Coordinates of N, CA and C and ligand atoms in Angstrom, one line a residue:
E1 N 22.9 0.0 -16.3 CA 22.1 -0.8 -15.5 C 22.6 -1.0 -14.1
T2 N 21.8 -1.2 -13.1 CA 22.4 -1.5 -11.7 C 21.2 -2.6 -11.2
A3 N 21.5 -3.4 -10.2 CA 20.6 -4.3 -9.7 C 20.2 -3.8 -8.2
T4 N 18.9 -4.1 -7.9 CA 18.6 -3.9 -6.7 C 18.8 -5.2 -5.7
S5 N 18.4 -5.1 -4.6 CA 18.6 -6.3 -3.6 C 17.8 -7.6 -4.2
S6 N 16.6 -7.3 -4.8 CA 15.8 -8.3 -5.2 C 16.3 -8.8 -6.6
D7 N 17.4 -8.0 -7.3 CA 17.8 -8.3 -8.5 C 17.1 -7.9 -9.6
R8 N 16.2 -7.0 -9.3 CA 15.3 -6.4 -10.4 C 16.2 -5.3 -11.0
K9 N 16.3 -5.4 -12.4 CA 17.1 -4.5 -13.1 C 16.5 -3.0 -13.1
V10 N 17.5 -2.0 -12.8 CA 17.1 -0.6 -13.0 C 17.5 -0.2 -14.3
I11 N 16.7 0.3 -15.2 CA 17.1 0.9 -16.4 C 17.1 2.4 -16.3
Q12 N 18.1 3.1 -16.5 CA 18.2 4.5 -16.3 C 17.4 5.2 -17.5
K13 N 16.8 6.3 -17.2 CA 16.0 7.0 -18.0 C 16.2 8.5 -17.7
D14 N 16.1 9.4 -18.7 CA 16.2 10.8 -18.5 C 14.9 11.3 -18.0
Q15 N 14.9 12.5 -17.3 CA 13.7 12.9 -16.6 C 12.6 13.2 -17.6
H16 N 12.8 13.6 -18.9 CA 11.8 13.7 -19.7 C 11.0 12.4 -20.0
T17 N 11.7 11.3 -20.3 CA 11.1 10.1 -20.4 C 10.4 9.6 -19.1
W18 N 11.1 9.7 -18.0 CA 10.4 9.3 -16.7 C 9.0 10.1 -16.6
D19 N 9.0 11.5 -16.9 CA 7.8 12.1 -16.7 C 6.6 11.6 -17.7
I20 N 7.1 11.2 -19.0 CA 6.1 10.7 -19.9 C 5.4 9.6 -19.3
I21 N 6.4 8.6 -19.0 CA 5.9 7.3 -18.6 C 4.9 7.5 -17.4
E22 N 5.3 8.4 -16.4 CA 4.5 8.6 -15.1 C 3.2 9.1 -15.5
S23 N 3.1 10.1 -16.4 CA 1.9 10.7 -16.9 C 1.0 9.8 -17.5
A24 N 1.6 8.8 -18.3 CA 0.8 7.7 -18.8 C 0.2 6.8 -17.8
F25 N 0.9 6.4 -16.8 CA 0.4 5.7 -15.7 C -0.7 6.4 -15.0
L26 N -0.6 7.6 -15.0 CA -1.6 8.4 -14.2 C -2.9 8.6 -15.0
T27 N -2.9 8.3 -16.3 CA -4.2 8.3 -17.1 C -4.9 6.9 -16.9
N28 N -4.4 6.0 -16.4 CA -4.9 4.7 -16.2 C -5.6 4.4 -14.9
D29 N -6.9 4.0 -15.0 CA -7.6 3.8 -13.8 C -7.0 3.0 -12.8
F30 N -6.5 2.0 -13.2 CA -5.7 0.9 -12.2 C -4.4 1.5 -11.8
L31 N -3.7 1.9 -12.7 CA -2.2 2.2 -12.5 C -2.2 3.4 -11.6
C32 N -3.1 4.4 -11.8 CA -3.1 5.6 -11.0 C -3.2 5.4 -9.5
Q33 N -3.7 4.3 -9.1 CA -4.0 4.0 -7.8 C -2.6 3.4 -7.1
L34 N -1.7 3.1 -7.9 CA -0.4 2.5 -7.3 C 0.2 3.6 -6.2
E35 N 0.8 3.0 -5.2 CA 1.7 3.9 -4.3 C 2.7 4.4 -5.2
K36 N 3.3 5.5 -4.5 CA 4.3 6.2 -5.3 C 5.5 5.2 -5.6
Q37 N 6.0 4.4 -4.5 CA 7.1 3.7 -4.6 C 7.0 2.6 -5.6
Q38 N 5.6 2.0 -5.7 CA 5.4 0.9 -6.6 C 5.5 1.5 -8.1
M39 N 5.1 2.6 -8.2 CA 5.0 3.2 -9.5 C 6.6 3.6 -9.9
D40 N 7.3 4.0 -8.9 CA 8.6 4.3 -9.3 C 9.5 3.1 -9.7
E41 N 9.2 2.0 -8.9 CA 9.8 0.7 -9.2 C 9.5 0.3 -10.6
M42 N 8.3 0.3 -10.9 CA 7.7 -0.1 -12.3 C 8.5 0.6 -13.4
I43 N 8.4 2.0 -13.3 CA 9.1 2.8 -14.3 C 10.5 2.7 -14.4
E44 N 11.2 2.3 -13.2 CA 12.7 2.1 -13.2 C 12.9 0.8 -14.1
S45 N 11.9 -0.3 -14.0 CA 12.1 -1.5 -14.6 C 11.8 -1.5 -16.1
M46 N 11.2 -0.5 -16.4 CA 10.7 -0.6 -18.0 C 11.9 -0.4 -18.9
H47 N 11.8 -1.3 -20.0 CA 12.9 -1.3 -21.0 C 12.3 -0.7 -22.3
Q48 N 13.2 -0.1 -23.1 CA 12.8 0.6 -24.3 C 12.6 -0.5 -25.5
V49 N 11.6 0.0 -26.3 CA 11.3 -0.9 -27.4 C 10.9 0.1 -28.6
D50 N 11.8 0.2 -29.5 CA 11.4 1.2 -30.7 C 10.8 0.2 -31.7
V51 N 9.7 0.6 -32.3 CA 9.1 -0.3 -33.5 C 8.8 0.7 -34.7
P52 N 9.0 0.3 -35.9 CA 8.9 1.0 -37.2 C 7.4 1.0 -37.4
A53 N 6.9 1.9 -38.2 CA 5.5 2.0 -38.6 C 5.2 0.6 -39.2
D54 N 3.9 0.4 -39.1 CA 3.1 -0.9 -39.5 C 3.5 -2.1 -38.7
S55 N 4.3 -2.0 -37.6 CA 4.6 -3.3 -36.9 C 3.3 -3.5 -36.1
I56 N 3.0 -4.8 -36.0 CA 2.0 -5.3 -34.9 C 2.7 -5.6 -33.5
V57 N 2.3 -4.7 -32.6 CA 2.9 -4.9 -31.3 C 2.2 -5.7 -30.4
I58 N 0.9 -5.8 -30.7 CA 0.0 -6.9 -29.8 C -0.9 -7.5 -30.8
R59 N -1.1 -8.8 -30.8 CA -2.0 -9.6 -31.5 C -3.2 -10.1 -30.7
Q60 N -4.4 -9.8 -31.0 CA -5.6 -10.3 -30.4 C -5.6 -11.7 -30.1
G61 N -5.8 -12.3 -29.0 CA -5.8 -13.7 -28.7 C -4.6 -14.2 -28.2
D62 N -3.6 -13.6 -28.4 CA -2.1 -14.0 -28.0 C -2.2 -14.0 -26.4
H63 N -1.2 -14.8 -25.9 CA -0.8 -14.7 -24.5 C 0.2 -13.5 -24.3
G64 N -0.3 -12.6 -23.3 CA 0.5 -11.4 -23.3 C 1.6 -11.4 -22.1
S65 N 2.8 -11.0 -22.3 CA 3.6 -10.9 -21.3 C 4.3 -9.6 -20.9
L66 N 3.8 -8.5 -21.8 CA 4.4 -7.1 -21.5 C 3.3 -6.0 -21.4
L67 N 3.4 -5.1 -20.5 CA 2.5 -4.0 -20.4 C 3.4 -2.7 -20.9
Y68 N 2.8 -2.1 -21.8 CA 3.6 -1.0 -22.5 C 3.0 0.5 -22.2
V69 N 4.1 1.3 -22.3 CA 3.7 2.8 -22.3 C 4.1 3.3 -23.7
L70 N 3.3 4.1 -24.2 CA 3.6 4.7 -25.7 C 4.4 6.1 -25.3
E71 N 5.6 6.3 -25.6 CA 6.2 7.6 -25.3 C 6.1 8.5 -26.5
D72 N 6.1 7.9 -27.6 CA 6.1 8.9 -28.8 C 5.6 8.0 -30.0
G73 N 4.7 8.6 -30.8 CA 4.2 7.9 -32.0 C 2.6 7.8 -31.8
K74 N 2.1 7.1 -32.8 CA 0.7 6.8 -32.9 C 0.4 5.4 -33.0
L75 N -0.7 4.9 -32.5 CA -1.0 3.5 -32.5 C -2.5 3.2 -32.8
Q76 N -2.7 2.0 -33.4 CA -4.2 1.8 -33.8 C -4.6 0.5 -33.0
V77 N -5.7 0.6 -32.3 CA -6.3 -0.5 -31.7 C -7.5 -1.1 -32.4
T78 N -7.4 -2.4 -32.9 CA -8.5 -3.0 -33.6 C -8.9 -4.4 -32.9
K79 N -10.2 -4.7 -33.0 CA -10.7 -5.9 -32.4 C -11.6 -6.7 -33.6
D80 N -11.3 -7.9 -33.7 CA -12.0 -8.6 -34.9 C -12.0 -7.6 -36.1
N81 N -10.8 -7.1 -36.4 CA -10.7 -6.2 -37.7 C -11.4 -5.0 -37.7
R82 N -12.1 -4.5 -36.6 CA -12.8 -3.3 -36.5 C -11.9 -2.3 -35.7
L83 N -11.9 -1.1 -36.1 CA -11.1 0.0 -35.5 C -11.7 0.4 -34.2
L84 N -11.1 0.4 -33.1 CA -11.7 0.7 -31.8 C -11.2 2.2 -31.4
R85 N -9.8 2.4 -31.7 CA -9.3 3.6 -31.2 C -7.9 3.9 -31.8
I86 N -7.7 5.2 -32.0 CA -6.2 5.6 -32.3 C -5.6 6.2 -31.0
M87 N -4.5 5.7 -30.7 CA -3.9 6.2 -29.4 C -2.6 7.1 -29.7
D88 N -2.6 8.3 -29.0 CA -1.6 9.1 -29.1 C -0.8 9.0 -27.8
A89 N 0.5 9.3 -27.8 CA 1.3 9.4 -26.6 C 1.0 10.6 -25.8
P90 N 1.0 10.5 -24.5 CA 1.5 9.2 -23.8 C 0.3 8.4 -23.3
C91 N 0.5 7.2 -23.3 CA -0.7 6.4 -22.8 C 0.0 5.0 -22.5
V92 N -0.9 4.1 -21.9 CA -0.6 2.8 -21.4 C -1.4 1.8 -22.3
F93 N -0.9 0.8 -22.6 CA -1.6 -0.3 -23.5 C -1.1 -1.7 -23.2
G94 N -1.9 -2.6 -23.5 CA -1.5 -3.9 -23.1 C -1.6 -4.3 -21.8
E95 N -2.3 -3.5 -20.9 CA -2.4 -3.7 -19.5 C -3.5 -4.7 -19.2
L96 N -4.4 -5.0 -20.1 CA -5.6 -5.9 -19.7 C -5.1 -7.3 -19.4
A97 N -4.3 -7.8 -20.3 CA -3.8 -9.2 -20.2 C -2.8 -9.4 -19.0
I98 N -2.1 -8.3 -18.6 CA -1.3 -8.4 -17.5 C -2.0 -8.2 -16.3
L99 N -2.9 -7.4 -16.1 CA -3.7 -7.2 -14.8 C -4.7 -8.3 -14.6
Y100 N -5.4 -8.7 -15.7 CA -6.5 -9.7 -15.5 C -6.3 -11.2 -16.0
H101 N -5.0 -11.5 -16.5 CA -4.6 -12.8 -16.9 C -5.6 -13.3 -18.0
C102 N -5.9 -12.4 -18.8 CA -6.7 -12.8 -20.0 C -5.9 -12.7 -21.2
E103 N -6.5 -13.4 -22.4 CA -5.8 -13.2 -23.6 C -5.8 -11.7 -24.1
R104 N -5.0 -11.3 -25.0 CA -5.0 -10.0 -25.5 C -6.4 -9.8 -26.1
T105 N -7.0 -8.6 -25.6 CA -8.3 -8.5 -26.0 C -8.5 -7.7 -27.4
A106 N -7.5 -7.3 -28.0 CA -7.3 -6.5 -29.2 C -6.1 -6.5 -29.7
S107 N -6.0 -6.1 -31.1 CA -4.7 -5.8 -31.7 C -4.2 -4.5 -31.7
V108 N -2.9 -4.2 -31.6 CA -2.3 -3.0 -31.6 C -1.2 -2.8 -32.5
K109 N -1.3 -1.9 -33.6 CA -0.5 -1.8 -34.6 C -0.1 -0.2 -34.5
A110 N 1.5 -0.2 -34.9 CA 1.9 1.1 -34.9 C 1.6 1.8 -36.2
L111 N 1.1 3.1 -36.1 CA 0.8 3.8 -37.5 C 2.0 4.6 -37.9
T112 N 2.8 5.0 -37.0 CA 4.0 5.7 -37.1 C 5.1 4.9 -36.4
P113 N 6.4 5.3 -36.6 CA 7.5 4.8 -35.8 C 7.1 5.2 -34.4
C114 N 7.3 4.2 -33.4 CA 6.8 4.4 -32.0 C 7.8 4.1 -31.2
R115 N 8.1 4.9 -30.1 CA 9.0 4.7 -29.0 C 8.0 4.1 -27.9
L116 N 8.5 2.9 -27.4 CA 7.6 2.2 -26.3 C 8.5 1.9 -25.2
W117 N 7.8 1.7 -24.0 CA 8.5 1.3 -22.9 C 7.7 0.1 -22.3
A118 N 8.5 -1.1 -21.9 CA 7.8 -2.2 -21.6 C 8.2 -2.7 -20.2
I119 N 7.3 -3.4 -19.6 CA 7.5 -4.1 -18.3 C 7.1 -5.6 -18.4
E120 N 7.8 -6.4 -18.0 CA 7.4 -7.9 -18.0 C 6.3 -8.1 -16.8
R121 N 5.4 -9.0 -17.2 CA 4.4 -9.4 -16.4 C 5.0 -9.8 -14.8
S122 N 6.1 -10.6 -15.0 CA 6.5 -11.3 -13.7 C 7.0 -10.0 -12.9
I123 N 7.7 -9.0 -13.4 CA 8.4 -8.0 -12.7 C 7.2 -7.1 -12.0
F124 N 6.1 -6.8 -13.0 CA 5.1 -6.0 -12.6 C 4.4 -6.7 -11.5
H125 N 4.1 -8.0 -11.5 CA 3.4 -8.6 -10.3 C 4.4 -8.7 -9.0
S126 N 5.6 -8.9 -9.3 CA 6.6 -9.1 -8.0 C 6.5 -7.7 -7.3
I127 N 6.6 -6.6 -8.1 CA 6.5 -5.3 -7.5 C 5.2 -5.1 -6.7
M128 N 4.1 -5.5 -7.2 CA 2.9 -5.5 -6.5 C 2.9 -6.2 -5.2
V129 N 3.4 -7.5 -5.4 CA 3.3 -8.5 -4.2 C 4.2 -8.0 -3.2
N130 N 5.5 -7.7 -3.6 CA 6.6 -7.3 -2.6 C 6.1 -6.1 -1.6
S131 N 5.6 -5.1 -2.5 CA 5.2 -3.9 -1.7 C 4.0 -4.2 -0.7
A132 N 3.1 -5.1 -1.2 CA 2.0 -5.4 -0.3 C 2.5 -6.2 1.0
K133 N 3.4 -7.0 0.6 CA 4.1 -7.7 1.8 C 4.9 -6.9 2.8
T134 N 5.7 -5.8 2.2 CA 6.4 -4.9 3.1 C 5.3 -4.1 4.0
K135 N 4.2 -3.8 3.3 CA 3.2 -3.0 4.0 C 2.7 -3.9 5.2
H136 N 2.5 -5.3 4.9 CA 1.8 -6.1 5.9 C 2.7 -6.3 7.0
D137 N 4.0 -6.6 6.5 CA 5.1 -6.9 7.7 C 5.2 -5.7 8.6
S138 N 4.9 -4.5 8.1 CA 5.3 -3.4 9.0 C 4.0 -3.0 9.9
L139 N 3.0 -3.6 9.8 CA 1.8 -3.4 10.5 C 1.9 -3.8 11.9
Ligands
CMP201 P1 -4.6 -6.1 -23.8 O1 -6.0 -6.9 -23.9 O2 -3.5 -6.7 -22.9 O3 -3.9 -6.1 -25.3 C1 -4.7 -5.2 -26.2 C2 -4.8 -3.8 -25.7 O4 -5.6 -2.9 -26.4 C3 -5.6 -3.9 -24.4 O5 -4.9 -4.6 -23.5 C4 -5.9 -2.4 -24.1 O6 -4.7 -1.7 -23.8 C5 -6.2 -2.0 -25.5 N1 -7.6 -2.0 -25.8 C6 -8.5 -3.0 -25.8 N2 -9.7 -2.6 -25.9 C7 -9.6 -1.1 -26.1 C8 -10.7 0.0 -26.4 N3 -11.9 -0.4 -26.6 N4 -10.2 1.0 -26.6 C9 -8.8 1.3 -26.4 N5 -7.9 0.5 -26.1 C10 -8.3 -0.8 -26.0

């Protein structure tokens, strides 16, 4: 781990993992619109979370603080105990509470052991704000 000027931690990743996280971002309607530098900073900041089968990763109604990418494994999304979707890698999930400051809209459970990458809400937002500021300052 190394630190940047703003003390954001950079967590090293191999190229394969980087590519999977990036392809997951690109499948998301909001995240695919990020500038390359923002996306790179977000990917750099993500930390690994490995969970066993049957773990509840997100609980509907909770206050959310992490946005996740699924690198490997299979997840189930349910709302009010009804199945919404089975998600395969690569994909982004848990983005709604982070982007829109709402409660978790659904529950997400691992159906298999899953390798996840997560970014904190505060880091996500500071990358958004900082690069918006840099852009503004350079006008
Ligand atoms: P969030 O609300 O933060 O936490 C639960 C996550 O489940 C949500 O973000 C989405 O990533 C995902 N999710 C919610 N509704 C659906 C749906 N209808 N289909 C697929 N994924 C969903």
